[in-house]
């Protein structure tokens, strides 16, 4: 599975960004997809994840209430809409994929994912 993240950039505090992750490869629709982020000097952390059925989304506390994760009907593109951005949201944002036979399970840890995109930088500053 290949993952290509895009949409990062610079935004002022309070602004919004929409990240996209294009997934390609065999049976990508059977992969759980997730968004993670990593700031300098910090561990990679979950932003949120969506089951491969697309029916359920889990949001980590870091951006809960300020973000929306969605997956297109073909299940090959993952989106992360981020609103009310704060300087502490500055990080590299990565999309990740894990093949699974469980259409309803959430995977919350980076080590549970098998494939990673290259990341896209999000900078929030005035």
CSV table of C-alpha atoms in Angstrom, one decimal:
chain,number,residue,atom,x,y,z
A,1,UNK,CA,0.0,0.0,0.0
A,2,UNK,CA,1.3,3.4,-0.9
A,3,UNK,CA,0.2,6.5,1.0
A,4,UNK,CA,0.6,10.1,-0.2
A,5,UNK,CA,-0.3,12.9,2.2
A,6,UNK,CA,-0.8,16.5,1.1
A,7,UNK,CA,-2.4,19.7,2.2
A,8,UNK,CA,-0.1,20.9,4.9
A,9,UNK,CA,1.3,24.4,5.1
A,10,UNK,CA,1.4,27.5,7.3
A,11,UNK,CA,-1.7,28.9,8.9
A,12,UNK,CA,-2.4,31.5,11.6
A,13,UNK,CA,-3.8,30.5,15.0
A,14,UNK,CA,-7.6,29.9,14.7
A,15,UNK,CA,-7.3,29.0,11.0
A,16,UNK,CA,-8.2,25.8,9.2
A,17,UNK,CA,-6.5,23.2,7.0
A,18,UNK,CA,-7.6,20.1,5.2
A,19,UNK,CA,-5.2,17.3,4.8
A,20,UNK,CA,-5.6,14.5,2.3
A,21,UNK,CA,-4.1,11.1,2.1
A,22,UNK,CA,-4.3,9.2,-1.2
A,23,UNK,CA,-4.0,5.4,-0.7
A,24,UNK,CA,-3.3,3.0,-3.5
A,25,UNK,CA,-2.5,-0.7,-3.7
A,26,UNK,CA,-4.2,-4.0,-3.4
A,27,UNK,CA,-7.4,-4.2,-1.5
A,28,UNK,CA,-6.9,-0.7,0.1
A,29,UNK,CA,-10.6,-0.7,1.0
A,30,UNK,CA,-9.7,-3.4,3.6
A,31,UNK,CA,-7.3,-1.2,5.4
A,32,UNK,CA,-7.9,0.8,8.5
A,33,UNK,CA,-6.5,4.3,8.0
A,34,UNK,CA,-5.3,6.8,10.6
A,35,UNK,CA,-3.8,10.2,11.0
A,36,UNK,CA,-0.8,10.7,13.3
A,37,UNK,CA,1.4,13.7,14.1
A,38,UNK,CA,4.8,14.2,15.4
A,39,UNK,CA,6.2,17.5,16.7
A,40,UNK,CA,10.0,18.0,17.2
A,41,UNK,CA,11.3,16.2,20.2
A,42,UNK,CA,8.0,14.4,20.8
A,43,UNK,CA,6.6,11.0,20.2
A,44,UNK,CA,4.3,10.3,17.3
A,45,UNK,CA,0.7,10.5,18.5
A,46,UNK,CA,-2.6,9.6,17.1
A,47,UNK,CA,-4.9,12.2,15.8
A,48,UNK,CA,-7.7,9.9,14.8
A,49,UNK,CA,-8.5,6.7,12.9
A,50,UNK,CA,-11.4,5.4,10.8
A,51,UNK,CA,-12.3,1.8,10.3
A,52,UNK,CA,-12.0,0.2,6.9
A,53,UNK,CA,-15.8,0.1,6.6
A,54,UNK,CA,-15.7,3.8,7.0
A,55,UNK,CA,-18.5,3.7,9.5
A,56,UNK,CA,-16.7,4.6,12.6
A,57,UNK,CA,-14.2,7.3,13.6
A,58,UNK,CA,-12.1,7.6,16.7
A,59,UNK,CA,-10.6,10.9,17.7
A,60,UNK,CA,-7.8,11.3,20.1
A,61,UNK,CA,-8.1,14.0,22.8
A,62,UNK,CA,-5.4,16.1,21.1
A,63,UNK,CA,-7.8,17.4,18.4
A,64,UNK,CA,-11.2,16.2,19.5
A,65,UNK,CA,-13.9,18.7,18.7
A,66,UNK,CA,-11.6,20.6,16.3
A,67,UNK,CA,-11.1,18.0,13.7
A,68,UNK,CA,-13.1,15.8,11.3
A,69,UNK,CA,-11.8,12.6,9.7
A,70,UNK,CA,-13.5,11.2,6.7
A,71,UNK,CA,-13.0,8.6,4.1
A,72,UNK,CA,-14.3,8.8,0.6
A,73,UNK,CA,-16.8,6.2,-0.7
A,74,UNK,CA,-14.1,4.5,-2.6
A,75,UNK,CA,-12.2,4.2,0.7
A,76,UNK,CA,-9.0,5.2,-1.1
A,77,UNK,CA,-8.7,8.8,0.2
A,78,UNK,CA,-8.6,9.9,3.8
A,79,UNK,CA,-9.2,13.4,4.9
A,80,UNK,CA,-8.4,15.4,8.0
A,81,UNK,CA,-10.2,18.7,8.4
A,82,UNK,CA,-8.6,20.7,11.2
A,83,UNK,CA,-10.2,23.9,12.6
A,84,UNK,CA,-9.4,26.4,15.3
A,85,UNK,CA,-5.7,25.5,14.9
A,86,UNK,CA,-3.3,26.3,17.7
A,87,UNK,CA,0.5,26.7,17.7
A,88,UNK,CA,0.7,23.4,19.6
A,89,UNK,CA,-0.8,21.7,16.6
A,90,UNK,CA,2.4,22.4,14.7
A,91,UNK,CA,3.9,19.0,13.6
A,92,UNK,CA,4.4,16.7,10.7
A,93,UNK,CA,1.2,14.9,10.0
A,94,UNK,CA,1.3,11.3,8.7
A,95,UNK,CA,-1.3,9.0,7.4
A,96,UNK,CA,-1.0,5.3,8.1
A,97,UNK,CA,-2.7,2.1,7.1
A,98,UNK,CA,-3.2,-1.3,8.5
A,99,UNK,CA,-4.7,-4.3,6.9
A,100,UNK,CA,-7.3,-5.9,9.0
A,101,UNK,CA,-10.1,-8.4,8.8
A,102,UNK,CA,-12.0,-6.6,11.6
A,103,UNK,CA,-14.1,-3.9,10.0
A,104,UNK,CA,-15.0,-2.3,13.4
A,105,UNK,CA,-11.8,-2.3,15.4
A,106,UNK,CA,-9.8,0.9,16.1
A,107,UNK,CA,-6.0,0.8,16.1
A,108,UNK,CA,-4.6,3.5,18.3
A,109,UNK,CA,-0.8,3.0,18.5
A,110,UNK,CA,1.7,3.8,15.8
A,111,UNK,CA,3.3,0.3,16.0
A,112,UNK,CA,-0.1,-1.2,15.0
A,113,UNK,CA,0.2,0.3,11.5
A,114,UNK,CA,2.1,-1.3,8.7
A,115,UNK,CA,2.3,1.4,6.1
A,116,UNK,CA,3.1,5.1,6.4
A,117,UNK,CA,3.0,8.1,4.1
A,118,UNK,CA,5.8,10.6,3.9
A,119,UNK,CA,4.2,13.2,6.1
A,120,UNK,CA,3.1,16.8,5.5
A,121,UNK,CA,4.2,19.7,7.6
A,122,UNK,CA,1.6,21.8,9.4
A,123,UNK,CA,2.8,25.1,11.0
A,124,UNK,CA,0.5,27.2,13.1
A,125,UNK,CA,2.0,30.6,14.0
A,126,UNK,CA,1.3,34.3,13.8
